[in-house]
Coordinates of C-alpha atoms and ligand atoms in Angstrom, one line a residue:
X197 CA 82.6 117.7 129.4
X198 CA 85.6 118.3 127.2
X199 CA 86.2 116.1 124.3
X200 CA 89.5 115.5 122.6
X201 CA 89.4 117.1 119.2
X202 CA 90.2 114.0 117.3
X203 CA 89.8 113.8 113.6
X204 CA 87.8 110.7 112.6
X205 CA 90.0 108.0 111.5
X206 CA 90.4 107.5 107.8
X207 CA 91.3 104.3 106.0
X208 CA 95.0 103.6 106.2
X209 CA 96.7 102.5 103.0
X210 CA 98.8 99.8 104.7
X211 CA 95.8 98.0 106.2
X212 CA 94.4 95.2 104.0
X213 CA 91.0 94.1 105.3
X214 CA 89.6 90.6 104.9
X215 CA 86.2 92.1 105.4
X216 CA 85.0 95.6 104.8
X217 CA 81.6 96.7 106.1
X218 CA 79.5 99.7 106.1
X219 CA 77.5 100.4 109.3
X220 CA 75.1 103.3 109.6
X221 CA 73.2 104.4 112.7
X222 CA 70.0 106.1 111.8
X223 CA 66.4 106.7 112.9
X224 CA 63.9 104.6 111.0
X225 CA 60.4 103.3 111.5
X226 CA 60.3 99.6 112.1
X227 CA 57.2 97.5 112.5
X228 CA 57.6 95.8 115.9
X229 CA 54.1 95.5 117.2
X230 CA 50.7 95.2 115.4
X231 CA 49.6 98.6 114.2
X232 CA 51.8 101.6 114.0
X233 CA 55.5 101.2 113.3
X234 CA 58.0 102.2 116.0
X235 CA 60.6 104.9 115.5
X236 CA 63.9 103.1 116.2
X237 CA 67.4 104.2 116.3
X238 CA 69.0 101.3 114.5
X239 CA 72.1 100.0 112.7
X240 CA 71.9 99.2 109.0
X241 CA 74.8 97.7 107.2
X242 CA 76.2 95.9 104.3
X243 CA 79.3 94.0 103.2
X244 CA 81.5 96.1 100.9
X245 CA 84.2 93.5 100.5
X246 CA 84.8 89.9 101.7
X247 CA 82.5 87.2 103.0
X248 CA 78.9 88.1 102.2
X249 CA 77.7 86.4 105.4
X250 CA 79.8 88.8 107.5
X251 CA 76.8 91.1 108.0
X252 CA 73.2 90.1 108.3
X253 CA 70.1 90.6 110.5
X254 CA 68.5 88.2 112.9
X255 CA 65.6 86.6 111.2
X256 CA 62.5 88.8 111.2
X257 CA 64.4 91.4 113.1
X258 CA 66.2 94.7 112.8
X259 CA 69.0 93.5 115.0
X260 CA 72.3 93.3 113.1
X261 CA 74.8 90.4 113.4
X262 CA 78.4 90.7 112.4
X263 CA 80.2 87.3 111.9
X264 CA 83.9 87.0 112.0
X265 CA 86.6 84.5 112.3
X266 CA 89.5 84.9 114.7
X267 CA 92.4 86.5 112.9
X268 CA 90.3 88.3 110.3
X269 CA 91.0 92.0 109.6
X270 CA 87.9 94.2 109.6
X271 CA 87.5 97.6 108.3
X272 CA 84.1 99.1 109.2
X273 CA 82.9 102.5 107.9
X274 CA 80.7 103.8 110.6
X275 CA 78.3 106.6 109.6
X276 CA 76.5 108.5 112.2
X277 CA 73.1 109.6 110.8
X278 CA 71.6 110.1 114.2
X279 CA 70.5 113.5 115.4
X280 CA 73.4 113.5 118.0
X281 CA 76.9 112.3 118.5
X282 CA 77.7 108.6 118.7
X283 CA 80.5 106.0 118.5
X284 CA 80.5 102.2 118.3
X285 CA 82.1 100.1 121.0
X286 CA 82.9 96.4 120.3
X287 CA 81.9 94.9 123.6
X288 CA 84.2 92.1 124.7
X289 CA 86.7 92.4 121.8
X290 CA 90.3 93.2 122.5
X291 CA 91.7 96.0 120.4
X292 CA 93.8 99.1 120.3
X293 CA 92.5 102.1 122.2
X294 CA 91.7 104.1 119.1
X295 CA 89.3 101.4 117.8
X296 CA 87.6 100.6 121.1
X297 CA 84.8 103.1 120.7
X298 CA 85.8 105.0 123.8
X299 CA 83.5 108.1 124.3
X300 CA 86.4 110.4 123.6
X301 CA 86.1 109.3 120.0
X302 CA 82.4 110.1 119.7
X303 CA 81.7 111.7 116.3
X304 CA 79.1 114.4 115.5
X305 CA 75.9 113.8 113.8
X306 CA 76.6 113.4 110.1
X307 CA 80.3 112.4 110.6
X308 CA 81.9 109.0 110.0
X309 CA 84.7 107.0 111.6
X310 CA 86.7 104.2 110.1
X311 CA 87.4 101.2 112.3
X312 CA 90.3 98.9 111.4
X313 CA 91.1 96.0 113.7
X314 CA 92.1 92.4 113.7
X315 CA 89.7 90.0 115.5
X316 CA 91.9 88.7 118.3
X317 CA 89.3 87.1 120.5
X318 CA 88.5 83.4 120.7
X319 CA 85.2 82.1 119.4
X320 CA 82.3 83.6 121.3
X321 CA 79.2 85.8 121.5
X322 CA 80.4 89.4 121.6
X323 CA 78.4 92.5 120.7
X324 CA 78.5 96.1 119.8
X325 CA 76.6 99.2 121.0
X326 CA 77.0 103.0 121.1
X327 CA 79.2 104.5 123.8
X328 CA 78.8 108.3 123.8
X329 CA 79.1 109.7 127.3
X330 CA 75.7 110.2 129.0
X331 CA 73.8 109.0 126.0
X332 CA 74.6 105.3 125.9
X333 CA 71.4 104.3 127.7
X334 CA 69.2 106.4 125.5
X335 CA 70.8 105.1 122.3
X336 CA 70.9 101.5 123.2
X337 CA 67.3 101.6 124.5
X338 CA 66.0 103.0 121.2
X339 CA 67.4 100.1 119.3
X340 CA 71.2 100.4 118.8
X341 CA 72.9 97.2 119.6
X342 CA 74.0 94.1 117.6
X343 CA 75.9 90.9 117.9
X344 CA 79.5 90.3 116.9
X345 CA 79.9 86.5 116.7
X346 CA 83.4 85.2 116.4
X347 CA 84.3 81.7 115.4
X348 CA 87.8 80.0 115.4
X349 CA 89.4 76.7 114.4
X350 CA 88.8 75.0 117.7
X351 CA 85.1 75.8 117.6
X352 CA 84.8 74.6 114.0
X353 CA 86.2 71.2 115.0
X354 CA 83.6 70.7 117.6
X355 CA 80.8 70.6 115.1
X356 CA 78.4 72.5 117.3
X357 CA 75.0 73.3 115.8
X358 CA 75.4 76.0 113.1
X359 CA 73.2 77.8 110.6
X360 CA 69.6 77.7 111.6
X361 CA 70.5 75.6 114.6
X362 CA 72.6 78.4 116.0
X363 CA 70.0 80.8 117.3
X364 CA 70.6 84.0 119.2
X365 CA 67.9 85.1 121.7
X366 CA 68.3 88.7 122.6
X367 CA 66.4 89.7 125.7
X368 CA 65.4 93.4 126.2
X369 CA 62.6 95.0 128.2
X370 CA 60.8 97.9 126.7
X371 CA 57.8 100.2 127.3
X372 CA 55.6 101.3 124.5
X373 CA 53.0 104.1 124.5
X374 CA 49.6 103.8 122.9
X375 CA 51.0 104.6 119.5
X376 CA 53.7 101.9 119.7
X377 CA 56.5 104.4 120.4
X378 CA 59.2 103.6 122.9
X379 CA 59.1 105.3 126.3
X380 CA 62.3 105.8 128.2
X381 CA 63.2 107.6 131.4
X382 CA 63.0 111.3 131.4
X383 CA 66.2 112.7 132.6
X384 CA 68.9 112.1 133.6
X385 CA 67.1 113.8 136.4
X386 CA 65.7 113.3 139.0
X387 CA 68.7 111.3 139.8
X388 CA 66.9 109.0 142.2
X389 CA 64.7 107.8 139.4
X390 CA 67.6 107.4 137.0
X391 CA 69.6 105.5 139.7
X392 CA 66.9 102.8 139.8
X393 CA 67.7 102.0 136.2
X394 CA 65.2 101.5 133.5
X395 CA 62.7 98.6 133.8
X396 CA 60.4 98.0 130.9
X397 CA 56.8 96.9 130.9
X398 CA 57.3 94.0 128.5
X399 CA 60.2 91.7 127.7
X400 CA 61.1 91.4 124.0
X401 CA 63.1 88.6 122.4
X402 CA 64.9 89.5 119.2
X403 CA 62.8 92.7 119.1
X404 CA 59.5 90.8 119.2
X405 CA 56.8 90.8 121.9
X406 CA 55.5 87.2 122.3
X407 CA 58.4 85.7 120.3
X408 CA 57.5 82.3 119.0
X409 CA 59.1 80.0 116.4
X410 CA 59.1 76.4 115.2
X411 CA 62.1 74.3 115.9
X412 CA 63.1 70.9 114.6
X413 CA 63.5 68.1 117.0
X414 CA 67.3 68.4 116.9
X415 CA 70.1 70.0 118.8
X416 CA 70.4 73.8 119.0
X417 CA 72.9 76.3 120.3
X418 CA 70.9 79.2 121.8
X419 CA 72.9 82.3 122.4
X420 CA 71.1 84.0 125.3
X421 CA 72.0 87.6 125.7
X422 CA 70.6 90.1 128.2
X423 CA 70.7 93.3 126.2
X424 CA 68.5 95.2 128.6
X425 CA 69.6 98.5 130.0
X426 CA 69.2 97.5 133.6
X427 CA 67.1 94.4 134.3
X428 CA 68.2 91.1 135.5
X429 CA 66.6 87.8 134.5
X430 CA 66.4 84.3 135.9
X431 CA 65.7 81.9 133.0
X432 CA 64.6 78.3 132.9
X433 CA 62.9 75.8 130.6
X434 CA 59.2 75.2 130.9
X435 CA 59.6 71.5 130.4
X436 CA 61.9 71.2 133.4
X437 CA 65.1 70.3 131.5
X438 CA 68.4 71.6 133.0
X439 CA 70.1 74.5 131.3
X440 CA 73.2 73.1 129.6
X441 CA 75.7 76.0 129.3
X442 CA 78.5 75.8 126.8
X443 CA 79.8 79.4 126.7
X444 CA 79.9 82.7 128.6
X445 CA 80.9 86.3 127.6
X446 CA 84.4 85.3 126.7
X447 CA 83.6 82.2 124.6
X448 CA 83.2 78.5 125.0
X449 CA 83.6 76.9 128.4
X450 CA 86.2 74.2 128.9
X451 CA 83.5 71.7 129.8
X452 CA 79.7 72.1 129.7
X453 CA 78.0 72.9 133.0
X454 CA 74.4 72.5 134.0
X455 CA 72.1 74.7 136.0
X456 CA 68.4 74.5 136.9
X457 CA 68.1 78.2 136.1
X458 CA 70.4 80.9 134.7
X459 CA 70.8 84.4 136.1
X460 CA 71.7 87.0 133.6
X461 CA 72.7 90.6 134.4
X462 CA 72.7 93.3 131.7
X463 CA 75.3 92.7 129.0
X464 CA 76.0 89.1 130.0
X465 CA 75.9 86.4 127.4
X466 CA 75.4 82.6 128.0
X467 CA 75.4 80.1 125.2
X468 CA 73.3 77.0 125.9
X469 CA 72.9 73.7 124.1
X470 CA 69.6 71.9 124.0
X471 CA 68.7 68.5 122.6
X472 CA 65.1 68.5 121.5
X473 CA 65.3 65.2 119.6
X474 CA 63.7 63.2 122.4
X475 CA 60.6 65.4 122.8
X476 CA 57.3 64.6 121.0
X477 CA 56.4 66.3 117.8
X478 CA 53.9 69.1 118.4
X479 CA 55.1 69.8 121.9
X480 CA 55.5 73.4 122.9
X481 CA 58.3 74.5 125.2
X482 CA 59.0 78.0 126.5
X483 CA 61.9 79.9 127.9
X484 CA 60.6 81.3 131.2
X485 CA 61.9 84.5 132.7
X486 CA 61.6 86.2 136.0
X487 CA 62.6 89.9 135.8
X488 CA 64.3 91.9 138.5
X489 CA 65.2 95.5 138.8
X490 CA 68.8 96.5 139.8
X491 CA 67.6 96.6 143.5
X492 CA 66.4 93.0 142.9
X493 CA 62.8 93.8 143.1
X494 CA 60.8 91.1 141.3
X495 CA 58.9 92.9 138.6
X496 CA 57.7 89.8 136.6
X497 CA 54.1 90.0 137.7
X498 CA 53.8 93.7 136.8
X499 CA 55.0 93.2 133.3
X500 CA 52.8 92.3 130.4
X501 CA 52.9 89.3 128.1
X502 CA 51.9 85.6 128.2
X503 CA 50.2 84.4 131.4
X504 CA 52.6 83.6 134.2
X505 CA 53.8 80.0 134.6
X506 CA 54.8 79.3 138.2
X507 CA 55.7 82.9 138.8
X508 CA 57.7 83.2 135.5
X509 CA 56.8 84.8 132.2
X510 CA 57.1 82.8 129.0
X511 CA 59.2 85.1 126.8
X512 CA 59.9 82.8 123.9
X513 CA 57.7 79.9 122.7
X514 CA 59.0 77.0 120.6
X515 CA 56.8 74.5 118.7
X516 CA 58.5 71.3 117.9
X517 CA 58.2 70.1 114.3
X518 CA 57.7 66.6 113.1
X519 CA 61.3 66.4 111.6
X520 CA 63.6 64.7 113.9
X521 CA 67.4 64.6 113.6
X522 CA 69.9 62.2 115.1
X523 CA 71.8 64.3 117.6
X524 CA 75.4 63.5 118.3
X525 CA 76.5 64.0 121.9
X526 CA 77.8 67.3 123.1
X527 CA 81.7 67.2 123.2
X528 CA 82.8 67.1 126.9
X529 CA 85.9 69.2 126.1
X530 CA 84.8 72.4 124.4
X531 CA 87.9 74.5 124.6
X532 CA 91.0 75.2 126.7
X533 CA 91.3 78.6 128.3
X534 CA 94.4 80.7 127.8
X535 CA 96.5 80.0 130.9
X536 CA 96.4 82.7 133.5
X537 CA 97.3 81.7 137.0
X538 CA 96.8 83.3 140.4
X539 CA 100.4 82.9 141.3
X540 CA 101.4 85.0 138.3
X541 CA 99.3 87.9 139.6
X542 CA 101.5 90.8 140.8
X543 CA 98.9 91.5 143.5
X544 CA 97.4 88.2 144.4
X545 CA 97.6 89.0 148.1
X546 CA 96.3 92.5 147.8
X547 CA 93.7 92.8 145.1
X548 CA 93.1 96.1 143.4
X549 CA 89.8 97.1 145.0
X550 CA 87.0 99.1 143.5
X551 CA 84.3 100.1 145.9
X552 CA 80.9 100.4 144.4
X553 CA 78.9 103.0 146.2
X554 CA 75.7 105.1 145.9
X555 CA 75.5 108.4 147.8
X556 CA 73.8 111.7 147.4
X557 CA 72.2 110.8 144.1
X558 CA 75.5 109.5 142.7
X559 CA 76.8 106.1 141.8
X560 CA 80.5 105.9 142.2
X561 CA 83.6 103.8 141.8
X562 CA 86.1 104.3 144.6
X563 CA 84.2 107.5 145.4
X564 CA 84.8 108.9 142.0
X565 CA 82.7 109.5 138.9
X566 CA 83.7 109.8 135.3
X567 CA 85.7 113.0 134.7
X568 CA 87.6 114.2 131.7
X569 CA 87.7 111.9 128.8
X570 CA 91.3 110.9 129.3
X571 CA 91.5 111.2 133.1
X572 CA 92.6 108.4 135.3
X573 CA 94.0 108.3 138.8
X574 CA 97.3 106.9 140.0
X575 CA 95.5 103.8 141.2
X576 CA 94.0 103.2 137.8
X577 CA 97.2 102.3 136.0
X578 CA 98.1 98.8 135.1
X579 CA 100.9 97.4 132.9
X580 CA 100.5 95.4 129.7
X581 CA 101.8 91.9 130.2
X582 CA 100.8 91.7 133.8
X583 CA 98.3 89.6 135.6
X584 CA 96.2 91.2 138.3
X585 CA 93.4 90.4 140.8
X586 CA 90.7 93.0 140.9
X587 CA 88.0 93.1 143.6
X588 CA 84.6 94.8 143.0
X589 CA 83.3 95.5 146.5
X590 CA 79.6 96.2 146.7
X591 CA 79.8 96.5 150.5
X592 CA 80.0 100.2 151.0
X593 CA 78.9 101.0 154.5
X594 CA 77.2 104.2 153.5
X595 CA 74.5 104.7 150.9
X596 CA 72.1 102.2 149.5
X597 CA 72.9 99.1 147.7
X598 CA 72.0 97.5 144.4
X599 CA 73.4 94.8 142.2
X600 CA 75.9 96.2 139.7
X601 CA 77.0 94.3 136.6
X602 CA 80.6 95.5 136.3
X603 CA 82.3 95.4 132.9
X604 CA 86.0 96.0 132.0
X605 CA 87.1 96.8 128.4
X606 CA 89.8 95.1 126.5
X607 CA 90.2 92.1 128.8
X608 CA 88.5 88.8 129.7
X609 CA 88.6 87.7 133.3
X610 CA 87.9 84.7 135.5
X611 CA 85.8 85.0 138.5
X612 CA 87.9 83.5 141.2
X613 CA 86.1 84.3 144.4
X614 CA 82.8 85.6 145.6
X615 CA 82.4 86.8 149.2
X616 CA 78.7 87.1 149.8
X617 CA 77.0 89.6 152.1
X618 CA 76.5 88.3 155.6
X619 CA 72.9 87.2 156.0
X620 CA 72.3 87.4 152.3
X621 CA 68.6 87.2 151.2
X622 CA 67.3 83.9 149.8
X623 CA 66.6 85.7 146.5
X624 CA 70.3 86.7 146.3
X625 CA 71.2 83.1 147.0
X626 CA 68.9 81.9 144.3
X627 CA 70.4 84.3 141.8
X628 CA 73.8 83.2 142.8
X629 CA 72.9 79.6 142.0
X630 CA 72.3 80.7 138.4
X631 CA 75.7 82.3 137.8
X632 CA 78.1 80.6 135.5
X633 CA 81.5 81.6 137.0
X634 CA 83.3 78.8 135.3
X635 CA 83.8 80.8 132.1
X636 CA 85.8 83.7 130.8
X637 CA 83.8 86.9 131.3
X638 CA 83.8 90.6 130.6
X639 CA 80.8 91.4 132.8
X640 CA 80.2 90.2 136.3
X641 CA 77.2 90.6 138.5
X642 CA 78.1 91.9 141.9
X643 CA 75.2 91.4 144.3
X644 CA 74.3 93.8 147.1
X645 CA 76.9 93.5 149.9
X646 CA 79.0 91.1 147.8
X647 CA 82.7 91.3 147.0
X648 CA 83.8 89.6 143.8
X649 CA 87.4 88.8 142.9
X650 CA 88.6 88.5 139.3
X651 CA 91.8 87.3 137.7
X652 CA 92.8 88.9 134.5
X653 CA 95.8 89.4 132.3
X654 CA 96.4 92.6 130.4
X655 CA 97.8 91.6 127.0
X656 CA 99.7 93.7 124.6
X657 CA 97.4 96.8 124.0
X658 CA 98.4 99.9 125.9
X659 CA 96.2 102.9 126.3
X660 CA 93.1 104.3 128.0
X661 CA 90.2 101.9 128.5
X662 CA 87.0 101.9 130.5
X663 CA 85.6 100.0 133.4
X664 CA 82.0 100.7 134.4
X665 CA 78.7 99.5 135.6
X666 CA 76.7 98.1 132.7
X667 CA 73.4 99.3 134.1
X668 CA 73.4 101.9 131.3
X669 CA 71.7 104.5 133.5
X670 CA 74.5 104.1 136.0
X671 CA 77.1 104.3 133.3
X672 CA 75.5 107.5 132.0
X673 CA 75.4 109.0 135.5
X674 CA 79.1 108.5 135.7
X675 CA 79.6 105.1 137.3
X676 CA 82.4 104.7 134.9
X677 CA 86.2 105.3 135.0
X678 CA 89.2 105.1 132.7
X679 CA 92.1 102.9 133.5
X680 CA 95.4 103.2 131.8
X681 CA 97.3 100.2 130.4
X682 CA 100.9 101.2 130.2
X683 CA 103.2 99.6 127.6
X684 CA 105.0 96.6 129.0
X685 CA 108.2 97.5 130.7
X686 CA 109.9 94.2 130.1
X687 CA 109.1 94.1 126.4
X688 CA 112.0 92.9 124.2
X689 CA 114.2 95.6 123.0
X690 CA 113.4 96.4 119.4
X691 CA 117.0 97.2 118.6
X692 CA 120.3 98.3 119.9
X693 CA 121.9 101.4 118.7
X694 CA 124.7 102.1 116.2
X695 CA 127.6 104.1 117.1
X696 CA 131.3 104.1 118.0
X697 CA 133.7 106.0 120.1
X698 CA 132.7 108.8 122.2
X699 CA 130.2 110.5 119.9
X700 CA 127.8 108.3 118.0
X701 CA 125.0 109.5 115.9
X702 CA 121.9 107.5 116.3
X703 CA 119.2 107.8 113.7
X704 CA 115.8 106.5 114.2
X705 CA 113.6 105.9 111.3
X706 CA 110.4 107.8 110.5
X707 CA 107.8 105.1 110.2
X708 CA 106.2 103.1 113.0
X709 CA 107.9 99.9 111.9
X710 CA 111.4 100.9 111.3
X711 CA 112.0 103.8 113.7
X712 CA 114.0 101.6 116.0
X713 CA 115.9 99.5 113.5
X714 CA 119.6 100.0 114.1
X715 CA 121.5 97.1 115.6
X716 CA 125.1 98.1 116.5
X717 CA 126.4 98.8 119.9
X718 CA 128.2 101.7 121.3
X719 CA 131.9 100.9 121.7
X720 CA 132.7 103.3 124.5
X721 CA 130.9 105.5 127.0
X722 CA 130.5 109.0 125.8
X723 CA 128.2 111.3 124.1
X724 CA 125.7 110.3 121.5
X725 CA 123.4 112.4 119.5
X726 CA 119.9 111.2 119.2
X727 CA 117.3 111.8 116.6
X728 CA 114.0 110.3 117.4
X729 CA 110.5 110.0 116.0
X730 CA 107.5 110.1 118.2
X731 CA 104.1 108.6 117.4
X732 CA 101.6 110.4 119.5
X733 CA 98.5 108.5 120.8
X734 CA 95.5 109.7 119.0
X735 CA 94.0 111.0 122.1
X736 CA 96.7 113.5 122.5
X737 CA 96.8 114.9 119.0
X738 CA 96.7 118.7 118.8
X739 CA 97.8 119.1 122.4
X740 CA 101.0 120.6 123.7
X741 CA 103.5 118.0 124.9
X742 CA 106.8 117.5 126.5
X743 CA 109.2 115.1 124.8
X744 CA 111.1 113.1 127.3
X745 CA 113.9 110.5 127.1
X746 CA 114.3 108.2 130.1
X747 CA 117.1 105.7 130.3
X748 CA 117.2 103.0 132.9
X749 CA 120.6 101.3 133.5
X750 CA 120.4 97.5 134.0
X751 CA 120.4 96.2 137.5
X752 CA 119.5 99.5 139.1
X753 CA 116.2 100.9 140.2
X754 CA 117.0 104.4 139.4
X755 CA 115.4 105.9 136.4
X756 CA 117.7 108.3 134.5
X757 CA 116.5 111.1 132.4
X758 CA 118.2 113.3 129.9
X759 CA 118.1 116.9 130.9
X760 CA 118.1 120.0 128.7
X761 CA 121.9 119.8 128.5
X762 CA 121.7 116.3 127.1
X763 CA 123.1 114.7 130.3
X764 CA 121.7 111.8 132.2
X765 CA 120.4 112.6 135.6
X766 CA 118.8 110.4 138.2
X767 CA 115.2 111.1 138.6
X768 CA 112.5 110.2 141.0
X769 CA 109.2 109.1 139.6
X770 CA 107.5 112.5 140.1
X771 CA 110.3 114.6 138.9
X772 CA 110.9 113.7 135.2
X773 CA 113.2 115.9 133.3
X774 CA 111.8 117.5 130.2
X775 CA 113.9 117.1 127.1
X776 CA 112.0 119.3 124.8
X777 CA 108.7 120.9 124.8
X778 CA 106.7 121.3 121.6
X779 CA 103.6 123.3 121.0
X780 CA 101.4 120.6 119.6
X781 CA 101.5 117.0 118.7
X782 CA 101.0 116.5 115.0
X783 CA 98.8 114.0 113.1
X784 CA 99.1 110.4 114.1
X785 CA 101.0 109.3 111.0
X786 CA 103.5 112.1 111.2
X787 CA 106.4 111.8 113.6
X788 CA 108.0 114.5 115.5
X789 CA 111.7 114.6 115.3
X790 CA 114.0 116.0 117.9
X791 CA 117.7 115.6 118.4
X792 CA 120.0 116.1 121.2
X793 CA 123.1 114.8 122.9
X794 CA 123.1 112.1 125.5
X795 CA 126.1 111.6 127.8
X796 CA 126.3 108.0 128.9
X797 CA 129.0 107.9 131.5
X798 CA 129.2 104.2 132.4
X799 CA 129.6 101.0 130.6
X800 CA 126.6 98.7 130.7
X801 CA 123.2 98.2 129.2
X802 CA 120.6 101.0 129.3
X803 CA 117.0 100.8 128.3
X804 CA 116.1 103.9 126.5
X805 CA 112.4 105.0 126.6
X806 CA 111.4 107.8 124.4
X807 CA 108.1 109.2 125.5
X808 CA 106.0 112.3 125.9
X809 CA 103.7 113.8 128.4
X810 CA 100.6 115.3 127.0
X811 CA 100.5 118.2 129.4
X812 CA 102.7 120.1 131.7
X813 CA 102.9 117.2 134.2
X814 CA 106.3 115.8 134.8
X815 CA 105.3 112.7 136.7
X816 CA 106.9 109.6 135.3
X817 CA 103.6 107.9 135.4
X818 CA 102.2 110.4 133.0
X819 CA 104.7 109.6 130.3
X820 CA 103.4 107.8 127.3
X821 CA 106.1 105.7 125.9
X822 CA 106.2 105.2 122.2
X823 CA 107.0 101.6 122.1
X824 CA 109.3 98.9 123.7
X825 CA 112.4 100.3 125.1
X826 CA 115.5 100.7 122.9
X827 CA 118.5 98.9 124.4
X828 CA 121.8 100.7 124.4
X829 CA 124.8 98.6 125.0
X830 CA 127.9 100.6 126.0
X831 CA 131.0 98.4 125.8
Ligands
C2O95 CU1 79.3 97.3 126.7 CU2 81.9 100.1 127.9 O1 80.6 98.7 127.3
CU96 CU1 82.8 96.9 126.6
CU97 CU1 75.4 100.1 138.7

């Protein structure tokens, strides 16, 4: 596996954080069970600057919680004190490629990485976990995951339960040996064992076996989160109340919905609201769980813990206090989703289909596994600013089938259609009844034989992101792929270009903000000399590259390129002309200048893209464009 040799990010002087945190991953003994402490891989952290409540731990737990407000700028100094490489991914958050915790950015033991990002997401229950390739399952299992809770103005106005009444419940299955140490799968071989995913002997809530707690007779927001590596749960209340759901992976629902039980695949979050004010003091209620392996084998009875109640295991017990609060009604309008409509989708009649399959000891996406860190196929390219329909099809005709919780980075989606397997089992039907497809999501359970269609809009960030199965053993086996979000083609021109007569000199600035800042127009067709600055994507630092200029005249479909003589030539998409080749792309904050003559023969408007290819490839689709096109107007 080749890694890009990327220097860890360092703080940038022009980024002014609202919150600055330190987050260290290290091995530490934590007392989880009576008796000997357990060696955990855990995150410890502290607030270096800003709101002191931005970093904390769940009560009586090692599990960290980062709290943020939409719009806040975070700088997080991640220090890897594990015995192996790691990197932190902010699951569900939308951010630039370099900060997303892609495995290509994994840092060595002892190294650090500085994250700088703005919290763009709406209020919701997001989380973070390691993402080094082939080690994610191992690291998460041994204790590395935390919550990233975002609030926003809309949520604040709703006056939902906060403080002690906003209680996360993190569900994870684990196996302990006789000396209280965690037992994980050996491996990753034999592959057939690994492919079944890890199922633990006991279900923990917030790191505790037999979780129990007193609650006031009041209203609570419980943030249910299945942080298990591979197991699925069906959850219900012991006292028979319906589950009132107010949020999913991507934040608050528009309206609350009710279910008799909830089905949660790995990595899924469901926020529920519960009013305990009408129950008698001293009553005990439990959250009951039935556990299922990825092949939907019910493993509840074989797990340990509290005695079973109607086939389900109480995993969290709550004793109701005498104190009773007046509970105001749950608002019926919780939020409004950002508008995304099916008619906007560029492919609403022909979804981008990803076939989930398992063959010869391998789990695959469209017959492929994870390859090089920055590899993606032609059918794994999308455009920023576009809306698409994706279909995860778990109906492969060859190989065995399991359920696969599919996750996509950097986007929230709506589940728009499920096409169940013909003759689906009654268990699968029961699981389906516990899905909450009304919400915005970033993980979706795809049952055996099922096809699930999703609607999503790729916003502004361009770059390489992941989509994968969130059964961590499947992800580590390679059931993961990159997809490329190309910069928007229709983005507003940043500037037009100065110049007059037949030979204009165009100077582009040398910082990211001003490098396309000139505003005049060319007065006549002719030659112009171009000097340009290129900001390489971090992933391509240190690699050889070709610098390319592509100009598209308005109204035409033909892309034009500048050849080595500085003349425009029509090109077809797999025959891009190289303008200049350089031996290696420099540091991210340095720009590579080149200059050359362009001959623009016709009046009109041209969109000028300045880009580069990170290798010898000359396919247009491999060009990484620096930014929005520069518009040239030739009068
Ligand atoms: Cu939790 Cu790649 O994701
Ligand atoms: Cu993710
Ligand atoms: Cu899977």
